[in-house]
PDB file of C-alpha atoms in Angstrom:
ATOM      1  CA  MET A   1       4.085 -11.894   5.173  1.00 49.00           C
ATOM      2  CA  SER A   2       2.709 -14.434   7.661  1.00 52.00           C
ATOM      3  CA  GLU A   3       1.818 -11.676  10.116  1.00 62.00           C
ATOM      4  CA  ARG A   4      -1.556  -9.938   9.814  1.00 87.00           C
ATOM      5  CA  ALA A   5      -1.115  -7.763   6.736  1.00 94.00           C
ATOM      6  CA  VAL A   6      -2.339  -4.157   6.620  1.00 97.00           C
ATOM      7  CA  PHE A   7      -3.643  -3.206   3.174  1.00 97.00           C
ATOM      8  CA  LEU A   8      -3.326   0.539   2.557  1.00 98.00           C
ATOM      9  CA  ASP A   9      -4.539   2.860  -0.179  1.00 98.00           C
ATOM     10  CA  LEU A  10      -4.889   6.623  -0.398  1.00 97.00           C
ATOM     11  CA  GLU A  11      -6.456   9.269  -2.604  1.00 97.00           C
ATOM     12  CA  SER A  12      -4.563  12.518  -3.012  1.00 96.00           C
ATOM     13  CA  THR A  13      -4.734  16.013  -4.466  1.00 93.00           C
ATOM     14  CA  GLY A  14      -2.057  15.244  -7.061  1.00 89.00           C
ATOM     15  CA  LEU A  15       0.182  12.616  -8.596  1.00 78.00           C
ATOM     16  CA  GLY A  16       3.513  14.004  -7.404  1.00 72.00           C
ATOM     17  CA  HIS A  17       5.262  14.280  -4.039  1.00 70.00           C
ATOM     18  CA  GLY A  18       5.481  18.075  -3.967  1.00 70.00           C
ATOM     19  CA  ALA A  19       4.373  20.346  -1.157  1.00 72.00           C
ATOM     20  CA  GLY A  20       0.932  20.794  -2.719  1.00 83.00           C
ATOM     21  CA  THR A  21       0.069  17.091  -2.787  1.00 92.00           C
ATOM     22  CA  VAL A  22      -1.981  15.989   0.207  1.00 95.00           C
ATOM     23  CA  ALA A  23      -3.535  12.629   1.044  1.00 96.00           C
ATOM     24  CA  PHE A  24      -7.184  13.438   1.764  1.00 97.00           C
ATOM     25  CA  VAL A  25      -8.640   9.917   1.922  1.00 98.00           C
ATOM     26  CA  VAL A  26      -6.724   7.002   3.430  1.00 98.00           C
ATOM     27  CA  GLY A  27      -8.092   3.499   3.820  1.00 98.00           C
ATOM     28  CA  LEU A  28      -6.856   0.430   5.697  1.00 98.00           C
ATOM     29  CA  ALA A  29      -8.114  -3.150   5.456  1.00 96.00           C
ATOM     30  CA  THR A  30      -7.159  -5.833   7.970  1.00 95.00           C
ATOM     31  CA  LEU A  31      -8.497  -9.332   8.476  1.00 91.00           C
ATOM     32  CA  ASP A  32     -10.350  -9.664  11.786  1.00 88.00           C
ATOM     33  CA  GLY A  33     -11.252 -13.305  12.221  1.00 85.00           C
ATOM     34  CA  ASP A  34     -13.514 -14.177   9.293  1.00 85.00           C
ATOM     35  CA  HIS A  35     -14.293 -10.565   8.424  1.00 89.00           C
ATOM     36  CA  TRP A  36     -12.470  -7.638   6.884  1.00 92.00           C
ATOM     37  CA  GLN A  37     -12.174  -4.540   9.018  1.00 94.00           C
ATOM     38  CA  ILE A  38     -12.116  -1.331   6.984  1.00 96.00           C
ATOM     39  CA  GLU A  39     -10.958   1.976   8.447  1.00 97.00           C
ATOM     40  CA  GLN A  40     -10.940   5.231   6.516  1.00 98.00           C
ATOM     41  CA  TRP A  41      -9.730   8.744   7.233  1.00 98.00           C
ATOM     42  CA  LEU A  42     -11.193  11.760   5.419  1.00 98.00           C
ATOM     43  CA  LEU A  43      -9.578  15.197   5.424  1.00 97.00           C
ATOM     44  CA  THR A  44     -12.143  17.981   5.182  1.00 95.00           C
ATOM     45  CA  GLN A  45      -9.912  20.967   6.046  1.00 94.00           C
ATOM     46  CA  LEU A  46      -6.197  21.498   5.474  1.00 94.00           C
ATOM     47  CA  SER A  47      -5.871  22.404   9.147  1.00 94.00           C
ATOM     48  CA  GLY A  48      -6.863  18.843  10.020  1.00 96.00           C
ATOM     49  CA  GLU A  49      -3.940  17.155   8.266  1.00 97.00           C
ATOM     50  CA  LEU A  50      -1.765  16.920  11.378  1.00 97.00           C
ATOM     51  CA  ALA A  51      -4.527  15.199  13.361  1.00 97.00           C
ATOM     52  CA  LEU A  52      -5.317  12.813  10.490  1.00 98.00           C
ATOM     53  CA  LEU A  53      -1.680  11.795   9.985  1.00 98.00           C
ATOM     54  CA  ALA A  54      -1.028  11.415  13.718  1.00 97.00           C
ATOM     55  CA  ASP A  55      -4.055   9.150  14.117  1.00 98.00           C
ATOM     56  CA  LEU A  56      -3.198   7.138  11.003  1.00 98.00           C
ATOM     57  CA  GLU A  57       0.430   6.679  12.095  1.00 97.00           C
ATOM     58  CA  ALA A  58      -0.652   5.542  15.549  1.00 97.00           C
ATOM     59  CA  ARG A  59      -3.135   3.071  14.075  1.00 97.00           C
ATOM     60  CA  VAL A  60      -0.656   1.559  11.608  1.00 97.00           C
ATOM     61  CA  ARG A  61       1.923   1.278  14.374  1.00 96.00           C
ATOM     62  CA  ALA A  62      -0.623  -0.411  16.659  1.00 95.00           C
ATOM     63  CA  LEU A  63      -1.629  -2.921  13.978  1.00 95.00           C
ATOM     64  CA  GLY A  64       2.045  -3.750  13.517  1.00 91.00           C
ATOM     65  CA  GLY A  65       1.663  -5.984  10.466  1.00 91.00           C
ATOM     66  CA  PRO A  66       3.461  -5.658   7.140  1.00 94.00           C
ATOM     67  CA  LEU A  67       2.007  -3.080   4.771  1.00 96.00           C
ATOM     68  CA  VAL A  68       0.558  -4.126   1.422  1.00 97.00           C
ATOM     69  CA  THR A  69      -0.164  -1.552  -1.293  1.00 97.00           C
ATOM     70  CA  PHE A  70      -0.689  -1.251  -5.017  1.00 97.00           C
ATOM     71  CA  ASN A  71       2.028   1.061  -6.375  1.00 96.00           C
ATOM     72  CA  GLY A  72       2.730   2.148  -2.810  1.00 95.00           C
ATOM     73  CA  ALA A  73       6.516   1.872  -3.101  1.00 95.00           C
ATOM     74  CA  SER A  74       6.521   4.636  -5.705  1.00 94.00           C
ATOM     75  CA  PHE A  75       3.639   6.787  -4.516  1.00 95.00           C
ATOM     76  CA  ASP A  76       1.618   6.082  -1.359  1.00 96.00           C
ATOM     77  CA  LEU A  77       4.385   5.476   1.157  1.00 97.00           C
ATOM     78  CA  PRO A  78       6.786   8.211  -0.050  1.00 96.00           C
ATOM     79  CA  LEU A  79       3.898  10.693   0.017  1.00 96.00           C
ATOM     80  CA  LEU A  80       2.829   9.703   3.541  1.00 97.00           C
ATOM     81  CA  ARG A  81       6.393   9.787   4.860  1.00 96.00           C
ATOM     82  CA  GLY A  82       6.913  13.218   3.311  1.00 95.00           C
ATOM     83  CA  ARG A  83       3.721  14.625   4.810  1.00 96.00           C
ATOM     84  CA  LEU A  84       4.543  13.104   8.219  1.00 97.00           C
ATOM     85  CA  ARG A  85       7.966  14.751   8.188  1.00 96.00           C
ATOM     86  CA  ARG A  86       6.436  18.094   7.201  1.00 95.00           C
ATOM     87  CA  CYS A  87       4.151  17.810  10.221  1.00 95.00           C
ATOM     88  CA  GLY A  88       7.005  16.846  12.541  1.00 96.00           C
ATOM     89  CA  LEU A  89       5.721  13.304  13.051  1.00 97.00           C
ATOM     90  CA  ALA A  90       7.545   9.981  13.129  1.00 96.00           C
ATOM     91  CA  THR A  91       7.647   7.909   9.937  1.00 96.00           C
ATOM     92  CA  ASP A  92       8.709   4.572  11.434  1.00 94.00           C
ATOM     93  CA  ALA A  93       5.279   2.990  10.990  1.00 95.00           C
ATOM     94  CA  PHE A  94       5.670   3.364   7.205  1.00 95.00           C
ATOM     95  CA  ALA A  95       9.297   2.217   6.966  1.00 91.00           C
ATOM     96  CA  GLY A  96       8.981  -1.488   7.780  1.00 89.00           C
ATOM     97  CA  THR A  97       8.257  -4.562   5.692  1.00 91.00           C
ATOM     98  CA  HIS A  98       6.183  -3.690   2.653  1.00 94.00           C
ATOM     99  CA  LEU A  99       4.773  -5.632  -0.289  1.00 94.00           C
ATOM    100  CA  ASP A 100       3.850  -3.675  -3.405  1.00 96.00           C
ATOM    101  CA  LEU A 101       1.409  -5.731  -5.479  1.00 96.00           C
ATOM    102  CA  LEU A 102       1.932  -3.795  -8.716  1.00 96.00           C
ATOM    103  CA  PRO A 103       5.344  -5.274  -9.653  1.00 94.00           C
ATOM    104  CA  VAL A 104       4.009  -8.754  -8.859  1.00 94.00           C
ATOM    105  CA  ALA A 105       0.981  -8.134 -11.079  1.00 95.00           C
ATOM    106  CA  ARG A 106       3.234  -7.008 -13.915  1.00 95.00           C
ATOM    107  CA  ARG A 107       5.417 -10.099 -13.622  1.00 93.00           C
ATOM    108  CA  LEU A 108       2.430 -12.430 -13.679  1.00 93.00           C
ATOM    109  CA  TRP A 109      -0.037 -10.741 -16.020  1.00 92.00           C
ATOM    110  CA  ARG A 110       1.683  -8.124 -18.176  1.00 91.00           C
ATOM    111  CA  GLY A 111       0.498  -8.609 -21.767  1.00 90.00           C
ATOM    112  CA  ARG A 112      -2.364 -10.883 -20.748  1.00 88.00           C
ATOM    113  CA  GLY A 113      -4.807  -7.975 -20.597  1.00 87.00           C
ATOM    114  CA  PRO A 114      -5.105  -4.323 -21.589  1.00 92.00           C
ATOM    115  CA  ASP A 115      -2.886  -3.107 -18.727  1.00 93.00           C
ATOM    116  CA  CYS A 116      -2.077  -3.746 -15.075  1.00 94.00           C
ATOM    117  CA  ARG A 117      -4.136  -1.004 -13.470  1.00 93.00           C
ATOM    118  CA  LEU A 118      -6.019  -2.058 -10.359  1.00 94.00           C
ATOM    119  CA  THR A 119      -9.454  -1.591 -11.937  1.00 92.00           C
ATOM    120  CA  THR A 120      -8.366  -3.578 -15.013  1.00 94.00           C
ATOM    121  CA  LEU A 121      -7.094  -6.466 -12.888  1.00 95.00           C
ATOM    122  CA  GLU A 122     -10.407  -6.476 -11.037  1.00 95.00           C
ATOM    123  CA  ARG A 123     -12.100  -7.319 -14.335  1.00 93.00           C
ATOM    124  CA  THR A 124      -9.517  -9.663 -15.837  1.00 93.00           C
ATOM    125  CA  GLN A 125      -8.428 -11.588 -12.736  1.00 93.00           C
ATOM    126  CA  LEU A 126     -11.313 -11.253 -10.289  1.00 94.00           C
ATOM    127  CA  GLY A 127     -14.285 -10.922 -12.621  1.00 93.00           C
ATOM    128  CA  VAL A 128     -15.420  -7.734 -10.874  1.00 90.00           C
ATOM    129  CA  GLN A 129     -16.888  -4.693 -12.616  1.00 89.00           C
ATOM    130  CA  ARG A 130     -17.256  -1.344 -10.850  1.00 90.00           C
ATOM    131  CA  TYR A 131     -20.398   0.718 -11.349  1.00 89.00           C
ATOM    132  CA  GLY A 132     -20.791   4.391 -10.485  1.00 89.00           C
ATOM    133  CA  ASP A 133     -17.070   4.767  -9.808  1.00 92.00           C
ATOM    134  CA  ILE A 134     -15.250   8.081 -10.119  1.00 93.00           C
ATOM    135  CA  ALA A 135     -12.409   8.245 -12.639  1.00 91.00           C
ATOM    136  CA  GLY A 136      -8.974   8.389 -11.040  1.00 89.00           C
ATOM    137  CA  ARG A 137      -7.987  11.464 -13.024  1.00 90.00           C
ATOM    138  CA  ALA A 138     -10.958  13.345 -11.530  1.00 93.00           C
ATOM    139  CA  ILE A 139     -10.057  12.631  -7.899  1.00 95.00           C
ATOM    140  CA  PRO A 140      -7.378  15.322  -7.245  1.00 93.00           C
ATOM    141  CA  GLU A 141      -9.747  18.213  -7.945  1.00 94.00           C
ATOM    142  CA  VAL A 142     -12.492  16.854  -5.667  1.00 96.00           C
ATOM    143  CA  PHE A 143     -10.779  17.977  -2.469  1.00 95.00           C
ATOM    144  CA  TRP A 144     -10.155  21.544  -3.644  1.00 95.00           C
ATOM    145  CA  THR A 145     -13.711  21.857  -4.955  1.00 95.00           C
ATOM    146  CA  ALA A 146     -15.061  20.653  -1.611  1.00 95.00           C
ATOM    147  CA  LEU A 147     -12.951  23.269   0.186  1.00 94.00           C
ATOM    148  CA  ARG A 148     -14.286  26.055  -2.056  1.00 94.00           C
ATOM    149  CA  GLU A 149     -17.891  24.838  -2.015  1.00 94.00           C
ATOM    150  CA  PRO A 150     -18.350  22.905   1.244  1.00 91.00           C
ATOM    151  CA  HIS A 151     -22.140  23.219   1.206  1.00 91.00           C
ATOM    152  CA  GLU A 152     -22.706  22.310  -2.434  1.00 95.00           C
ATOM    153  CA  ALA A 153     -24.496  18.990  -2.866  1.00 96.00           C
ATOM    154  CA  ARG A 154     -22.458  18.164  -5.968  1.00 96.00           C
ATOM    155  CA  ALA A 155     -19.162  18.670  -4.109  1.00 96.00           C
ATOM    156  CA  ARG A 156     -20.304  16.514  -1.190  1.00 95.00           C
ATOM    157  CA  GLU A 157     -21.424  13.781  -3.578  1.00 96.00           C
ATOM    158  CA  ALA A 158     -18.029  13.847  -5.310  1.00 96.00           C
ATOM    159  CA  VAL A 159     -16.294  13.366  -1.948  1.00 97.00           C
ATOM    160  CA  ARG A 160     -18.635  10.466  -1.171  1.00 96.00           C
ATOM    161  CA  ARG A 161     -17.694   8.820  -4.468  1.00 96.00           C
ATOM    162  CA  VAL A 162     -13.976   9.218  -3.722  1.00 97.00           C
ATOM    163  CA  VAL A 163     -14.471   7.570  -0.333  1.00 97.00           C
ATOM    164  CA  GLY A 164     -16.345   4.746  -2.060  1.00 96.00           C
ATOM    165  CA  HIS A 165     -13.589   4.411  -4.653  1.00 96.00           C
ATOM    166  CA  ASN A 166     -11.019   4.099  -1.868  1.00 97.00           C
ATOM    167  CA  LEU A 167     -13.157   1.509  -0.077  1.00 97.00           C
ATOM    168  CA  VAL A 168     -13.274  -0.692  -3.168  1.00 96.00           C
ATOM    169  CA  ASP A 169      -9.530  -0.273  -3.695  1.00 96.00           C
ATOM    170  CA  VAL A 170      -8.629  -1.529  -0.217  1.00 96.00           C
ATOM    171  CA  LEU A 171     -11.022  -4.477  -0.588  1.00 94.00           C
ATOM    172  CA  THR A 172      -9.705  -5.351  -4.047  1.00 95.00           C
ATOM    173  CA  MET A 173      -6.100  -5.666  -2.872  1.00 96.00           C
ATOM    174  CA  PRO A 174      -6.626  -8.656  -0.542  1.00 95.00           C
ATOM    175  CA  ALA A 175      -8.636 -10.413  -3.267  1.00 95.00           C
ATOM    176  CA  LEU A 176      -5.923  -9.668  -5.809  1.00 96.00           C
ATOM    177  CA  ALA A 177      -3.213 -10.877  -3.425  1.00 94.00           C
ATOM    178  CA  GLY A 178      -5.168 -14.112  -3.086  1.00 93.00           C
ATOM    179  CA  ALA A 179      -5.344 -14.481  -6.870  1.00 94.00           C
ATOM    180  CA  MET A 180      -1.593 -13.914  -7.060  1.00 94.00           C
ATOM    181  CA  ALA A 181      -0.919 -16.544  -4.403  1.00 93.00           C
ATOM    182  CA  ARG A 182      -3.089 -19.077  -6.229  1.00 93.00           C
ATOM    183  CA  THR A 183      -1.375 -18.309  -9.536  1.00 92.00           C
ATOM    184  CA  LEU A 184       2.081 -18.706  -7.995  1.00 92.00           C
ATOM    185  CA  ALA A 185       1.081 -21.958  -6.299  1.00 90.00           C
ATOM    186  CA  ALA A 186      -0.669 -23.484  -9.330  1.00 89.00           C
ATOM    187  CA  PRO A 187       0.060 -21.665 -12.619  1.00 89.00           C
ATOM    188  CA  GLY A 188      -2.593 -22.453 -15.183  1.00 83.00           C
ATOM    189  CA  ASP A 189      -0.438 -22.672 -18.330  1.00 87.00           C
ATOM    190  CA  PRO A 190       3.243 -22.959 -19.356  1.00 88.00           C
ATOM    191  CA  GLU A 191       3.663 -19.211 -19.709  1.00 88.00           C
ATOM    192  CA  LEU A 192       2.418 -18.646 -16.155  1.00 86.00           C
ATOM    193  CA  VAL A 193       4.723 -21.402 -14.908  1.00 86.00           C
ATOM    194  CA  GLN A 194       7.700 -19.498 -16.316  1.00 88.00           C
ATOM    195  CA  ARG A 195       6.427 -16.195 -14.932  1.00 88.00           C
ATOM    196  CA  ALA A 196       5.978 -17.722 -11.483  1.00 87.00           C
ATOM    197  CA  VAL A 197       9.558 -19.030 -11.601  1.00 88.00           C
ATOM    198  CA  ASP A 198      10.837 -15.618 -12.710  1.00 81.00           C
ATOM    199  CA  HIS A 199       8.989 -13.979  -9.830  1.00 87.00           C
ATOM    200  CA  ARG A 200      10.438 -16.334  -7.225  1.00 82.00           C
ATOM    201  CA  ASN A 201      13.916 -15.839  -8.663  1.00 82.00           C
ATOM    202  CA  ALA A 202      13.515 -12.052  -8.484  1.00 80.00           C
ATOM    203  CA  ILE A 203      12.373 -12.210  -4.865  1.00 78.00           C
ATOM    204  CA  GLY A 204      15.260 -14.515  -4.015  1.00 80.00           C
ATOM    205  CA  ARG A 205      17.796 -12.154  -5.576  1.00 80.00           C
ATOM    206  CA  ARG A 206      16.416  -9.198  -3.663  1.00 74.00           C
ATOM    207  CA  ALA A 207      16.342 -11.094  -0.372  1.00 71.00           C
ATOM    208  CA  ARG A 208      19.952 -12.244  -0.820  1.00 80.00           C
ATOM    209  CA  LYS A 209      21.051  -8.709  -1.765  1.00 76.00           C
ATOM    210  CA  ALA A 210      19.307  -7.233   1.285  1.00 72.00           C
ATOM    211  CA  ALA A 211      20.894  -9.849   3.554  1.00 76.00           C
ATOM    212  CA  ALA A 212      24.339  -9.224   2.029  1.00 79.00           C
ATOM    213  CA  LEU A 213      24.056  -5.459   2.445  1.00 75.00           C
ATOM    214  CA  HIS A 214      22.943  -5.858   6.032  1.00 69.00           C
ATOM    215  CA  GLY A 215      25.800  -8.278   6.717  1.00 74.00           C
ATOM    216  CA  ALA A 216      28.314  -5.879   5.191  1.00 69.00           C
ATOM    217  CA  GLY A 217      26.987  -3.061   7.325  1.00 64.00           C
ATOM    218  CA  ARG A 218      27.346  -5.103  10.486  1.00 66.00           C
ATOM    219  CA  ALA A 219      30.881  -6.183   9.521  1.00 62.00           C
ATOM    220  CA  ALA A 220      31.954  -2.551   9.008  1.00 61.00           C
ATOM    221  CA  THR A 221      30.690  -1.490  12.434  1.00 55.00           C
ATOM    222  CA  PRO A 222      32.712  -2.504  15.547  1.00 56.00           C
ATOM    223  CA  ALA A 223      30.578  -4.803  17.650  1.00 51.00           C
ATOM    224  CA  PRO A 224      29.595  -3.286  20.997  1.00 49.00           C
ATOM    225  CA  LYS A 225      30.172  -5.171  24.219  1.00 42.00           C
ATOM    226  CA  PRO A 226      27.265  -7.506  24.964  1.00 39.00           C
ATOM    227  CA  VAL A 227      24.709  -6.133  27.374  1.00 38.00           C
ATOM    228  CA  VAL A 228      22.059  -8.850  27.009  1.00 35.00           C
ATOM    229  CA  ASP A 229      22.112 -12.621  27.006  1.00 34.00           C
ATOM    230  CA  ALA A 230      23.096 -14.440  23.811  1.00 32.00           C
ATOM    231  CA  SER A 231      19.650 -15.878  23.033  1.00 33.00           C
ATOM    232  CA  SER A 232      18.024 -12.456  23.257  1.00 34.00           C
ATOM    233  CA  ALA A 233      20.721 -10.946  21.027  1.00 31.00           C
ATOM    234  CA  ALA A 234      20.209 -13.683  18.433  1.00 32.00           C
ATOM    235  CA  ARG A 235      16.481 -13.036  18.320  1.00 35.00           C
ATOM    236  CA  THR A 236      17.065  -9.285  17.964  1.00 32.00           C
ATOM    237  CA  ALA A 237      19.500  -9.781  15.070  1.00 31.00           C
ATOM    238  CA  GLN A 238      17.072 -12.137  13.332  1.00 36.00           C
ATOM    239  CA  ASP A 239      14.234  -9.621  13.712  1.00 37.00           C
ATOM    240  CA  ALA A 240      16.436  -6.855  12.282  1.00 32.00           C
ATOM    241  CA  ASP A 241      17.281  -8.988   9.250  1.00 33.00           C
ATOM    242  CA  LEU A 242      13.619  -9.658   8.576  1.00 30.00           C
ATOM    243  CA  ARG A 243      12.669  -6.005   8.870  1.00 31.00           C
ATOM    244  CA  ARG A 244      15.318  -4.997   6.342  1.00 28.00           C
ATOM    245  CA  VAL A 245      13.999  -7.332   3.625  1.00 30.00           C
ATOM    246  CA  ALA A 246      11.452  -4.750   2.540  1.00 32.00           C
ATOM    247  CA  HIS A 247       9.668  -3.904  -0.729  1.00 31.00           C
ATOM    248  CA  LEU A 248       9.790  -7.531  -1.803  1.00 33.00           C
ATOM    249  CA  GLY A 249       7.201  -6.879  -4.483  1.00 36.00           C
ATOM    250  CA  SER A 250       9.554  -4.564  -6.381  1.00 33.00           C
TER     251      SER A 250
END
């Protein structure tokens, strides 16, 4: 994850991956020098989904860094890939190296607080308390209400709160990733020492499994005749190996 990471979070109209679930707010956070750059996309009409997804895909592809999410392996990325396919768009930008912070949080802090939700970890690990936030369970209905009542002040305010909620989410993830890195580097008590070891062992097992599967796949496929010089081929193979070690947070 030494490349410039792209932190991603979305708000949707549901909790499943069915045809009726749409991402209507998407946020990205990237480090730009000493400052965080935040970019957000807001869907205001269903007819605008194609344009939103095309622009988001192009931006993620241009940034090129590994994606970092919180529960993105199970929800955010499958939803985005599904919507991209429905719109006839490429999904490659969301199929590369990805770190999901939720499994890491569970390994390090499960049982050391009420739960491992993002807002809970803000309080317990970062000392941050949200004020005026919208409850997550209320977010799915906001989009449909705004479609039915686009000129209602209450509906517009609800959308504004969802956008604010998403903004805080994408800013929390880099801070939480930093807290995780510090905990892994210098665990504060014997229990955390053991948890840090367990985490590294889990990552090692997954990396070795991914490398073994990739090696088996290459062994089963007849090697084509070389068409480039050996040094270039070696670099390409190394890059392919790195790209396939994905979802290392899982």
